[in-house]
Coordinates of C-alpha atoms and ligand atoms in Angstrom, one line a residue:
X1 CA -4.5 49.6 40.6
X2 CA -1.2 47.9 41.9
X3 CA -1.1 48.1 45.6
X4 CA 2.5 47.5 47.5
X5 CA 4.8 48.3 50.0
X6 CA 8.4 49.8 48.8
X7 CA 10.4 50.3 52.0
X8 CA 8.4 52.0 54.7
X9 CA 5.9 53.3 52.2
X10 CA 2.7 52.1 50.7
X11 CA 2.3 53.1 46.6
X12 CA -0.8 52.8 44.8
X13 CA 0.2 53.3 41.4
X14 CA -1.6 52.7 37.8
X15 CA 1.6 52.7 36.2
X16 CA 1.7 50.2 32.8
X17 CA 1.6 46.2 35.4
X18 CA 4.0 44.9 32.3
X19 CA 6.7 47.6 32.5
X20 CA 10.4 47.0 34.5
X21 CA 10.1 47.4 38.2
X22 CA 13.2 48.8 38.2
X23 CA 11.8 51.7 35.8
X24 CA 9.2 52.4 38.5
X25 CA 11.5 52.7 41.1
X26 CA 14.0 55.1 39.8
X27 CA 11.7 56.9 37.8
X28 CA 8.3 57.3 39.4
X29 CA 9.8 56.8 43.2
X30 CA 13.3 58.6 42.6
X31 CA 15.2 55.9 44.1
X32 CA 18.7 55.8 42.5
X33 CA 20.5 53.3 44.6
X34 CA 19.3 50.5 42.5
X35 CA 21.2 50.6 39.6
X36 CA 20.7 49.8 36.0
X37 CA 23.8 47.7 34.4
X38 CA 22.8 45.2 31.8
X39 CA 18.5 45.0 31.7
X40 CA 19.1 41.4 31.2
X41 CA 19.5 39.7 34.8
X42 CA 23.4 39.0 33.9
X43 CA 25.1 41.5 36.4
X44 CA 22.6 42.0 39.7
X45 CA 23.2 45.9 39.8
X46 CA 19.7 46.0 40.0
X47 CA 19.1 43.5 42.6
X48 CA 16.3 44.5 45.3
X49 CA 14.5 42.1 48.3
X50 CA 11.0 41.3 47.4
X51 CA 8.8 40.1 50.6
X52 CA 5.6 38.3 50.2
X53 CA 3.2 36.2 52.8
X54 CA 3.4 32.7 52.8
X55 CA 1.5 30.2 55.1
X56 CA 1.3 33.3 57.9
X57 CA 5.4 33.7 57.5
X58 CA 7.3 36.6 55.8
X59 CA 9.7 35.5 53.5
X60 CA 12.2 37.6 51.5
X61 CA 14.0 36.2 48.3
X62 CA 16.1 38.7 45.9
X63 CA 14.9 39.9 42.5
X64 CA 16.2 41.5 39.2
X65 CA 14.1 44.5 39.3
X66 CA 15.0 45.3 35.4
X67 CA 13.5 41.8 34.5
X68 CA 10.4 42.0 37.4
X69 CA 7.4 43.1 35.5
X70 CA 5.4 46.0 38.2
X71 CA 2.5 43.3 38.3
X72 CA 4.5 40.6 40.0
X73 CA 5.6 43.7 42.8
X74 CA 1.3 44.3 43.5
X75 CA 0.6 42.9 47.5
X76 CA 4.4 42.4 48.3
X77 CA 7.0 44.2 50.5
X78 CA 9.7 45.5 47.8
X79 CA 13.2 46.7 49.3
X80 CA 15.6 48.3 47.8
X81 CA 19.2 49.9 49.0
X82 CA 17.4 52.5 50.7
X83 CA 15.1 50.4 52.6
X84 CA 17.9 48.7 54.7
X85 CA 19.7 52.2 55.2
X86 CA 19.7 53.2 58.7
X87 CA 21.6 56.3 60.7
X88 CA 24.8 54.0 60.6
X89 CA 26.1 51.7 58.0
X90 CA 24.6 48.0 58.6
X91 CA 26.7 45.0 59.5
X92 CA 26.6 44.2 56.1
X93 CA 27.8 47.6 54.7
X94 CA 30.4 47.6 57.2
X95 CA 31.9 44.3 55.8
X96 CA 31.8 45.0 52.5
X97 CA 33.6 48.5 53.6
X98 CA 36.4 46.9 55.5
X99 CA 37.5 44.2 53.1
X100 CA 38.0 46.4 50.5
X101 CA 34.7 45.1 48.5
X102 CA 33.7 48.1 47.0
X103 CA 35.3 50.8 44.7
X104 CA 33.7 52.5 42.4
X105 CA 30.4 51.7 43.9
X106 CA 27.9 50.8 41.0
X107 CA 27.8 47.5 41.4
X108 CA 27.5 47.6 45.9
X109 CA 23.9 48.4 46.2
X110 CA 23.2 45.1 44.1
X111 CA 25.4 42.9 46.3
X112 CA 24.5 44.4 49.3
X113 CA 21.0 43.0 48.0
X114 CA 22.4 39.6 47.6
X115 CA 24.1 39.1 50.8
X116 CA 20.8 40.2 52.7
X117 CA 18.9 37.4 50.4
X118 CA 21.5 35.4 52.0
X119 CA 21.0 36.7 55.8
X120 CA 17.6 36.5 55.1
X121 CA 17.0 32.9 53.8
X122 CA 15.2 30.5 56.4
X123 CA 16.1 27.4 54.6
X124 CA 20.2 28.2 53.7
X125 CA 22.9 27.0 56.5
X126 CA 24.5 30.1 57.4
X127 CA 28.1 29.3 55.8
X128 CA 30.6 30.8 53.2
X129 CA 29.6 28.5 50.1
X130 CA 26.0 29.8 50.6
X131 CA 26.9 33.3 51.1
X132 CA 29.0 33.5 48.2
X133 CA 26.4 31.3 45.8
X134 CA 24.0 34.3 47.1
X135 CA 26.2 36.7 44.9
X136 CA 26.4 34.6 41.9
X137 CA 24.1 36.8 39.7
X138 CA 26.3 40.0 40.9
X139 CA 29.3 40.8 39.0
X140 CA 31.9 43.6 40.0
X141 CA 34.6 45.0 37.2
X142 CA 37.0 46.2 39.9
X143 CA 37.7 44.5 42.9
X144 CA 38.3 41.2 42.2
X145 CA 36.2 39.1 44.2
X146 CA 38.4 37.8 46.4
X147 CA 37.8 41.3 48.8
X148 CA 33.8 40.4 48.0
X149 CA 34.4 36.6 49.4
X150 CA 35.9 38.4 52.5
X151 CA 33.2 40.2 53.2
X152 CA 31.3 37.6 52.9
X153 CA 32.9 35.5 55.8
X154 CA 32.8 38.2 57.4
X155 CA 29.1 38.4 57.5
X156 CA 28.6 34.6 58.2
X157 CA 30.5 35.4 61.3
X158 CA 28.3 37.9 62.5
X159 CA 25.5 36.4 61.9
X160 CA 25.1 34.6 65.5
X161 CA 22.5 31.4 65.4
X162 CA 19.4 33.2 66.5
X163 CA 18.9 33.4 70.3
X164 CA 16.2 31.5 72.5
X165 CA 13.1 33.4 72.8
X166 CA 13.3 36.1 69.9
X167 CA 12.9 33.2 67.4
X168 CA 9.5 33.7 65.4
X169 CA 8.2 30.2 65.1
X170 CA 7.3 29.9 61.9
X171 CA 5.2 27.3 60.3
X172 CA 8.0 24.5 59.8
X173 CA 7.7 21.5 57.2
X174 CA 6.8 18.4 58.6
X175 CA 10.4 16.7 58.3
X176 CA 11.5 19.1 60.7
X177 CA 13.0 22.6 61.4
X178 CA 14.8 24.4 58.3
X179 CA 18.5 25.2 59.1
X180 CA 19.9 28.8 59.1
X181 CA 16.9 30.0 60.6
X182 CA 17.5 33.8 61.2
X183 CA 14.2 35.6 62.1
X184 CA 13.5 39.2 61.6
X185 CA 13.3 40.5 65.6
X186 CA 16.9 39.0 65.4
X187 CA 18.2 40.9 62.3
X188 CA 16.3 44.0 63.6
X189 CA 18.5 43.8 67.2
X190 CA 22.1 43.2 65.6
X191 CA 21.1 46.4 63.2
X192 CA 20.9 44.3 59.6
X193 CA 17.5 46.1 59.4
X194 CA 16.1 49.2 60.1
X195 CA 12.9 48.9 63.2
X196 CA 10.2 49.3 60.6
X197 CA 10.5 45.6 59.4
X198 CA 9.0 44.3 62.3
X199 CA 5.9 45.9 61.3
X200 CA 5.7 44.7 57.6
X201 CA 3.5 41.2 58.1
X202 CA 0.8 43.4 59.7
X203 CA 0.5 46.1 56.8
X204 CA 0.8 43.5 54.2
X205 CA -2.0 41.4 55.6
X206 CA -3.8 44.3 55.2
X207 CA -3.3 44.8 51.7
X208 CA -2.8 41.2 51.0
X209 CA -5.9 39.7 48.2
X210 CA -9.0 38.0 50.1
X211 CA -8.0 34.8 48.4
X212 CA -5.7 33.3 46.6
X213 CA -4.8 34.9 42.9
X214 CA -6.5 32.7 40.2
X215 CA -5.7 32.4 36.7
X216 CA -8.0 34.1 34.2
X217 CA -9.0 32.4 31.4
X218 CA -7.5 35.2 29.4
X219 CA -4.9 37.8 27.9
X220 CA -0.7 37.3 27.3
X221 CA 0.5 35.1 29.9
X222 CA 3.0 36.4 31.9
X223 CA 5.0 34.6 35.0
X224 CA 8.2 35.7 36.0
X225 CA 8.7 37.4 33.1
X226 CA 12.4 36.6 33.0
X227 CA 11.4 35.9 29.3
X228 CA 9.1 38.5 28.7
X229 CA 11.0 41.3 29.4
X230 CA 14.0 40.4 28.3
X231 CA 12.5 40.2 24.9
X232 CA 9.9 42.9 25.3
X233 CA 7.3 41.0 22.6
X234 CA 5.6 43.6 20.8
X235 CA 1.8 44.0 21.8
X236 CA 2.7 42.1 25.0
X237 CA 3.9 45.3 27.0
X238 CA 1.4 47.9 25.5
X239 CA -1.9 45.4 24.9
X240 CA -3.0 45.9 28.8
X241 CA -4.6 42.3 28.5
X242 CA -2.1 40.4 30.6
X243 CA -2.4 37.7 32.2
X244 CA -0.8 38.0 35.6
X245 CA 0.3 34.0 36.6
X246 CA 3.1 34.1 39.0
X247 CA 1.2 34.7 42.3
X248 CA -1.3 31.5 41.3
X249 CA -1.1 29.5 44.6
X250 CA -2.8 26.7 43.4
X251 CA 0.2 25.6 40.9
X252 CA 2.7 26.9 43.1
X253 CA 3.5 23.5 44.9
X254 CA 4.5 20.0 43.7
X255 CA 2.0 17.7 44.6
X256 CA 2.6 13.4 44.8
X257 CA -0.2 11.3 44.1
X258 CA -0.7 7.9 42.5
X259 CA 2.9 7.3 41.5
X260 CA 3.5 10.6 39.6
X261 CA 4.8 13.8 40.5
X262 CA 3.0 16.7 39.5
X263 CA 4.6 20.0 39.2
X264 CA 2.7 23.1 39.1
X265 CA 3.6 25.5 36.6
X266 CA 3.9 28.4 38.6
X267 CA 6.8 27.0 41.3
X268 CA 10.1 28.6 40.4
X269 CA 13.4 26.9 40.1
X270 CA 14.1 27.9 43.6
X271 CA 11.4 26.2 45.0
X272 CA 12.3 22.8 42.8
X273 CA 15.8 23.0 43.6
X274 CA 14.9 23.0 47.6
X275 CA 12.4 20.7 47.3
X276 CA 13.4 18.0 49.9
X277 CA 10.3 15.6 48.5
X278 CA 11.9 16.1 45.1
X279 CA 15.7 15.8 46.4
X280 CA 14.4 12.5 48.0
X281 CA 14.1 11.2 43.8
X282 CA 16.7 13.1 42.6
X283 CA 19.9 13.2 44.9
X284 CA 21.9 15.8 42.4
X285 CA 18.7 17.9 41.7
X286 CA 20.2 21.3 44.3
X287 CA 23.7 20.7 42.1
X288 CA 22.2 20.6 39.2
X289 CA 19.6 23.4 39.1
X290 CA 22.9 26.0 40.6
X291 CA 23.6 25.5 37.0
X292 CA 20.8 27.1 35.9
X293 CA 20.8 31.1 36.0
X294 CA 21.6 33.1 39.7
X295 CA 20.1 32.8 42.9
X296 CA 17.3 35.8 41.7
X297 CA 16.4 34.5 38.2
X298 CA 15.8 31.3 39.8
X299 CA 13.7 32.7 42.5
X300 CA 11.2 34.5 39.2
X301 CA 11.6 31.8 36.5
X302 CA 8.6 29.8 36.4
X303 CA 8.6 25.9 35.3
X304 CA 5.4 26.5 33.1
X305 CA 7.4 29.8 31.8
X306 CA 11.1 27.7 30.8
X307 CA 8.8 25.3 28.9
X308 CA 6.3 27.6 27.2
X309 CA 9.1 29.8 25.9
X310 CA 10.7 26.7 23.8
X311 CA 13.9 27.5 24.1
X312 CA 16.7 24.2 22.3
X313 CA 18.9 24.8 25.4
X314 CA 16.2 25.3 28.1
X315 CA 17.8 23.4 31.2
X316 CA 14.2 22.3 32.8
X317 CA 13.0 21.0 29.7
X318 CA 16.0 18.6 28.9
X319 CA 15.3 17.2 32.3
X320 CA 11.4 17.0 32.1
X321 CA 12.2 15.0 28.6
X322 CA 14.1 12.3 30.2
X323 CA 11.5 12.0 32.5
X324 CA 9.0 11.5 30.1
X325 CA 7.0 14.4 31.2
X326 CA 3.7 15.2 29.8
X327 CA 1.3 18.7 30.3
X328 CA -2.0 19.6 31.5
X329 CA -3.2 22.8 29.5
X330 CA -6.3 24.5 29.8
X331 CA -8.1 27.4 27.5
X332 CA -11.7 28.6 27.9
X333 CA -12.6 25.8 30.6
X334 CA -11.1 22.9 28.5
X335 CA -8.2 20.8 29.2
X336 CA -5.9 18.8 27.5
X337 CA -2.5 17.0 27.8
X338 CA 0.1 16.5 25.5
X339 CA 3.4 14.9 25.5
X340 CA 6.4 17.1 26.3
X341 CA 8.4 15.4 23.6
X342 CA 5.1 16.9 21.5
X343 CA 5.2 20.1 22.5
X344 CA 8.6 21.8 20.8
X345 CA 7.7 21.8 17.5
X346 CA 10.3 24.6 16.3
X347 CA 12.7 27.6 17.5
X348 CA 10.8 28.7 20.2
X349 CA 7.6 27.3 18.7
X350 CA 5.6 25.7 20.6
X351 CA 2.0 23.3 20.5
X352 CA -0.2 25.5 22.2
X353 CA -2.1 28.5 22.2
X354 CA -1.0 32.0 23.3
X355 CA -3.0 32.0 25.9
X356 CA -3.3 28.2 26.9
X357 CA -2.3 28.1 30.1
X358 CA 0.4 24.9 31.3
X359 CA -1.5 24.1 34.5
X360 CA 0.5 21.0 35.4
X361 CA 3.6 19.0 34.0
X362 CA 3.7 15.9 35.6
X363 CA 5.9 12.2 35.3
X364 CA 6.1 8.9 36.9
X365 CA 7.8 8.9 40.1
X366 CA 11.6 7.3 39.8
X367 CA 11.8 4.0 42.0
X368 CA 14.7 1.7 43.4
X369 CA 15.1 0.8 39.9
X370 CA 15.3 4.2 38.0
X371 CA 18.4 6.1 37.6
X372 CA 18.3 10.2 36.4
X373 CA 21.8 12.0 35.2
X374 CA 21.4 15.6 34.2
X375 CA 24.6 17.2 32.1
X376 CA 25.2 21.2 30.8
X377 CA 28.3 22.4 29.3
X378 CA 28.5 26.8 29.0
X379 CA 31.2 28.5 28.8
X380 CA 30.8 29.7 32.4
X381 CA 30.3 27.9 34.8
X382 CA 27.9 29.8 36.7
X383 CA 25.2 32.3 35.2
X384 CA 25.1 31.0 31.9
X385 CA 22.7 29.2 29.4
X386 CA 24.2 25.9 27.8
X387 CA 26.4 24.9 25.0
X388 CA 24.9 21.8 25.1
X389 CA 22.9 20.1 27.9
X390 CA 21.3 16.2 28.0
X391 CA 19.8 14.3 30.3
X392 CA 19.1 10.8 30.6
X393 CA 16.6 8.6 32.3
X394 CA 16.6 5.0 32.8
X395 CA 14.9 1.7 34.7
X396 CA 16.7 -1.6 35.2
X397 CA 15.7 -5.0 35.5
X398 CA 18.6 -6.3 37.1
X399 CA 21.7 -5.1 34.9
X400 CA 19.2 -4.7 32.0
X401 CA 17.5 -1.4 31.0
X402 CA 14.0 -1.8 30.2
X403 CA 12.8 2.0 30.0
X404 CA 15.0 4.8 28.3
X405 CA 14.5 8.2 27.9
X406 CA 17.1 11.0 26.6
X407 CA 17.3 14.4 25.5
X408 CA 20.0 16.9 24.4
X409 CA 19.6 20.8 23.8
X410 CA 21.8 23.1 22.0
X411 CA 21.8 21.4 18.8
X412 CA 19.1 22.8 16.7
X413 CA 15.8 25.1 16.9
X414 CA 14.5 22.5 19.6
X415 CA 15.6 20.9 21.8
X416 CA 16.1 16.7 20.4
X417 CA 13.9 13.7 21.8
X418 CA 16.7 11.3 20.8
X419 CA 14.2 8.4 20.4
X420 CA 16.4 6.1 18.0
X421 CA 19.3 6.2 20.9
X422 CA 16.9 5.6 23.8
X423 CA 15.1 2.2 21.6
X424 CA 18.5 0.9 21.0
X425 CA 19.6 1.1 24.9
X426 CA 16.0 -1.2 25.5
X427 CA 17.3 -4.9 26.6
X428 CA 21.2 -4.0 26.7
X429 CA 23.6 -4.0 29.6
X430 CA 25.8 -0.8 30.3
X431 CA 29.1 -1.7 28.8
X432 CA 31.8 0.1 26.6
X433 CA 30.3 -1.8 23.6
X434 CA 26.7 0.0 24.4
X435 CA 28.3 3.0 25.2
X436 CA 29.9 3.1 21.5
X437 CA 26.8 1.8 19.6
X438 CA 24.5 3.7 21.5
X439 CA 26.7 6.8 20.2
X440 CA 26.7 5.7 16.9
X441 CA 23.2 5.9 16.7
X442 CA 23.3 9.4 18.8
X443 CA 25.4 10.6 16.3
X444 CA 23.4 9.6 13.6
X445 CA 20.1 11.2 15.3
X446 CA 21.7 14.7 15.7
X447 CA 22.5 17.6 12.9
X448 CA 24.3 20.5 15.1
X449 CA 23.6 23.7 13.1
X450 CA 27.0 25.3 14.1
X451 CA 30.4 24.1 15.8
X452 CA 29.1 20.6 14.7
X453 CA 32.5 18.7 15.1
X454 CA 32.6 20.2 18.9
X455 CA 29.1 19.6 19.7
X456 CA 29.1 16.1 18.3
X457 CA 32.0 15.5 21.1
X458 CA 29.7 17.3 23.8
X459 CA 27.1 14.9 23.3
X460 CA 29.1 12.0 23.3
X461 CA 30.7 12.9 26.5
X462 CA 27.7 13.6 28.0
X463 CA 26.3 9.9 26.9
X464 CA 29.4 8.2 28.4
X465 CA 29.3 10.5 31.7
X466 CA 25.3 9.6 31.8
X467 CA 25.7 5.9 31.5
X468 CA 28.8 5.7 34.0
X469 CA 27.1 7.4 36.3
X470 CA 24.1 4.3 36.1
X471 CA 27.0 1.7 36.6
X472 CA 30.5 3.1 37.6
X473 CA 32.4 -0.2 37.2
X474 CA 30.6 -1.4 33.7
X475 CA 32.2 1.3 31.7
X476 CA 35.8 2.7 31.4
X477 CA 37.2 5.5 29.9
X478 CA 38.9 2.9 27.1
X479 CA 35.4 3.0 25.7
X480 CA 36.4 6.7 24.3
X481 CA 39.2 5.8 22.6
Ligands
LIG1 C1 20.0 35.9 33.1 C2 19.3 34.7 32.7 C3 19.8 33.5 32.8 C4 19.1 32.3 32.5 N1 19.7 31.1 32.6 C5 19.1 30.0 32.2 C6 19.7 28.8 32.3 O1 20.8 28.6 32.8 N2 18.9 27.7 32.0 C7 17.6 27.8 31.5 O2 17.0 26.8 31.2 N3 17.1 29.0 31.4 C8 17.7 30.1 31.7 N4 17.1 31.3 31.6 C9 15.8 31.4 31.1 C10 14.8 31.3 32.3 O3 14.9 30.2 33.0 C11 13.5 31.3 31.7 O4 13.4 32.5 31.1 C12 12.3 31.1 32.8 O5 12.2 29.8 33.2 C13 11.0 31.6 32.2 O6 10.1 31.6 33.2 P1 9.3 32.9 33.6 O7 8.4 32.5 34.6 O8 10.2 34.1 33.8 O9 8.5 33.1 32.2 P2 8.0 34.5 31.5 O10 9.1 35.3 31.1 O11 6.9 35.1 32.4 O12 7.2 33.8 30.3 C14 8.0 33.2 29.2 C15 7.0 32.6 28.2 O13 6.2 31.6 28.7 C16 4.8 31.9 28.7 N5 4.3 31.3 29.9 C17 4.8 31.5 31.2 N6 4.1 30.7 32.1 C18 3.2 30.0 31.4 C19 2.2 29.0 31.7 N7 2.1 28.6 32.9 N8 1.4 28.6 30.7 C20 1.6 29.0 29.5 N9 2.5 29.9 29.1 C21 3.3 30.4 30.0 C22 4.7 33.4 28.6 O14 3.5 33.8 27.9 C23 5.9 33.7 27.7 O15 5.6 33.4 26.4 C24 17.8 32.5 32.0 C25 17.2 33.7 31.9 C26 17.9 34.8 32.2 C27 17.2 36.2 32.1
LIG2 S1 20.5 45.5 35.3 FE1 21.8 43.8 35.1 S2 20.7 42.3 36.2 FE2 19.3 43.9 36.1
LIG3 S1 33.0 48.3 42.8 FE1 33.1 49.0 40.7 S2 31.9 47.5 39.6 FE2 32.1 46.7 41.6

């Protein structure tokens, strides 16, 4: 039985722990203000708050409900439109009201959803950019935005920094407090939230497991479920043995140990992309993961789930290639690791068993010496999976690049270990004649099955704009003449 809290009311439901959230909610609870638009995370009408304890602190992120399977909601504090209603509109309500940012209606609840993800997000400065990258995943067909961005400002101006003694300490990292703190009692005061929030932590912690979720050894693996539910595999939905992954503590964290990083396979894009151990290595990493998806797919998407899926364009998996990644699996008390470059082994085909579960991916820490450049071309430029991606890791020695490593996506059933390019960069110096013979050879490694002539271009584009990025003044645009 799935135990959780949806608003100011505890459900205990049997209902099928694989089915949409967002089903539940509409159908079993008769909550309409969450709406349904697309059932494929692209437009955030069904957006909803989900709450969960973490180190003693409660912390809210945004979800799309129609993608959530009902498992992931068991132990949590799920909120949707109606949970932030009180007698009066909120502060929020009120701005969207007065700039004009809502017409027809369908799409408010959802944004209204987003912004208090925003309002409610420890770790985000509270300024315009991140308010409006909070509503990202929503999309409106009649205002226009620009009346949406309003409201937005208008929001970042009420939210006042939080005032002295009505700030819940939480339990801070160790390189010091987060910015944008904005604690509940705060939110509560100024009429963001209804009263009853200030009693969720208690009633969680009363339904909250003993100890921390562990992975079973078996039935369908199911994470986020960004994947799953989106394609709805037959037997996966209906079979009852599932395999419930995304609450697994013990691979939700990146751990550092004997010059390797090791990612667990349960931490979501959210938590790499505000990783400030992980930022430390990779400088671009928060630009180049708001690339990937919206603000709520990245707070369900799992590592372990963007790998195991094997898709050619997935964004995390490019990246992890370059880095020369490799996995730690394990199946009825064995492990074994394999070589991410050995894992893809067709569309969406991948070297493991069903129900193998990725425990750990993990690669050599980057030093002084090693330079990372991620790339992704879509045809959006927010919200959208790639036309081609690549990514490209390198050491020098000096001027001279003694390890290589380079991947592309979007060219075939998987994504392409381009070995023969990385081999021939071994011992040169970045130049425009390495840049050209190193694309001859690219070129040479690669069969796009469709738009070939355009995606030959994107990759050789995304070479030059990797190896200028190593060495700014060794290369020149002349070289792509
Ligand atoms: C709207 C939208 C936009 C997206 N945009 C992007 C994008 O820009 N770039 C990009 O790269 N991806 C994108 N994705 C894909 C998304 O990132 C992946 O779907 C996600 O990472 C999968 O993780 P999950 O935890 O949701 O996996 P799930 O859906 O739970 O699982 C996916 C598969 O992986 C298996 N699995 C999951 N975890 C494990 C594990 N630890 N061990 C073994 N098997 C496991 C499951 O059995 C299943 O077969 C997008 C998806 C959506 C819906
Ligand atoms: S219904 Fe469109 S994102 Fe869920
Ligand atoms: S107000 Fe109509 S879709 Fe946004």
């Amino acid at each position: 039985m799935l135990t959780f809290i949806v608003n100011n009311k505890e459900v205990k439901t049997n209902a099928p722990p694989a089915s949409s959230l967002v089903d539940y909610i509409r159908n079993e609870l008769h909550l309409y203000g969450t709406k349904i638009g697309c059932r494929e995370g692209d437009c955030g009408a069904c957006t909803i708050l989900v709450g969960e304890m973490a180190g003693g602190e409660l912390k809210y992120q945004t979800m799309n409900s129609c993608l959530m399977p009902l498992g992931n909601a068991d132990r949590k504090h799920i909120v949707t439109i109606e949970g932030v209603n009180g007698p009066d509109l909120t502060p929020v309500q009120t701005a969207l009201i007065e700039n004009n940012g809502t017409q027809c209606g369908f799409c408010t609840p959802g944004f209204v959803m987003s912004l208090y993800g925003f309002c409610l997000n420890a770790g985000k400065e509270k300024n315009l950019a991140n308010a409006i990258e909070a509503v990202s995943g929503n999309i409106c067909r009649c205002t226009g935005y620009k009346s949406i961005e309003k409201a937005a400002a208008a929001i970042v101006k009420k939210l006042q920094p939080p005032q002295r003694g009505l700030l819940v300490p939480p339990q801070r990292e160790p390189s010091g407090p987060m910015p944008g703190v904005m604690p509940m009692e705060w939110l509560v005061k100024n009429k963001f939230l209804p009263d009853y929030f200030l009693a969720i932590p208690e009633k969680l912690k009363k339904i909250a497991p003993a100890g921390a979720a562990a992975v079973r050894e078996s039935g369908y693996i199911v994470a986020g479920g960004t994947d799953i539910l989106l394609q709805n595999p037959e037997g996966a939905m209906t079979s009852g043995n599932v395999n419930f992954v995304y609450g697994a503590r013990e691979y939700k964290r990146i751990k550092f140990a004997d010059g390797k990083c090791y990612v667990g396979s349960t931490v979501t894009v959210k938590d790499l992309k505000e990783s400030r151990e992980l930022r430390a290595y990779f400088p671009r990493l928060d630009d180049d993961l708001k690339l990937m998806a919206s603000p709520p797919i990245r707070n369900m998407a799992t590592v372990g789930g963007n790998i195991a899926n094997g898709s050619p364009i997935g964004d995390l998996c490019v990246m992890l290639l370059a880095l020369d990644a490799t996995l730690i699996l394990r199946r009825q008390g064995e492990n074994r690791e394999v070589k991410l470059k050995d894992f893809f082994i067709g569309y969406k085909k991948v070297n493991k068993d069903p129900e193998e579960f990725i425990q750990w991916i993990y690669f050599d820490l980057p030093d002084e010496n090693t330079r990372f450049s991620f790339e992704k071309i879509s045809k959006r430029g927010h919200l959208d999976m790639a036309t081609v991606n690549s990514a490209m890791g390198i050491t020098l020695a000096g001027d001279v690049i003694k390890k290589a490593h380079f991947a592309v996506g979007g060219l075939g059933p998987t994504i392409r270990n381009m070995a023969k390019t990385a081999d021939y960069l071994l011992g040169k110096k970045i130049s425009n004649q390495t840049f050209k013979e190193a694309n001859l050879i690219a070129q040479g490694e690669i069969t796009p099955r469709s738009r070939a002539e355009y995606k030959r271009a994107l990759v050789r584009q995304q070479l030059f704009i990797h190896l200028m990025s190593f060495a700014p003044g060794a290369i020149s645009l002349e070289a792509l003449q």
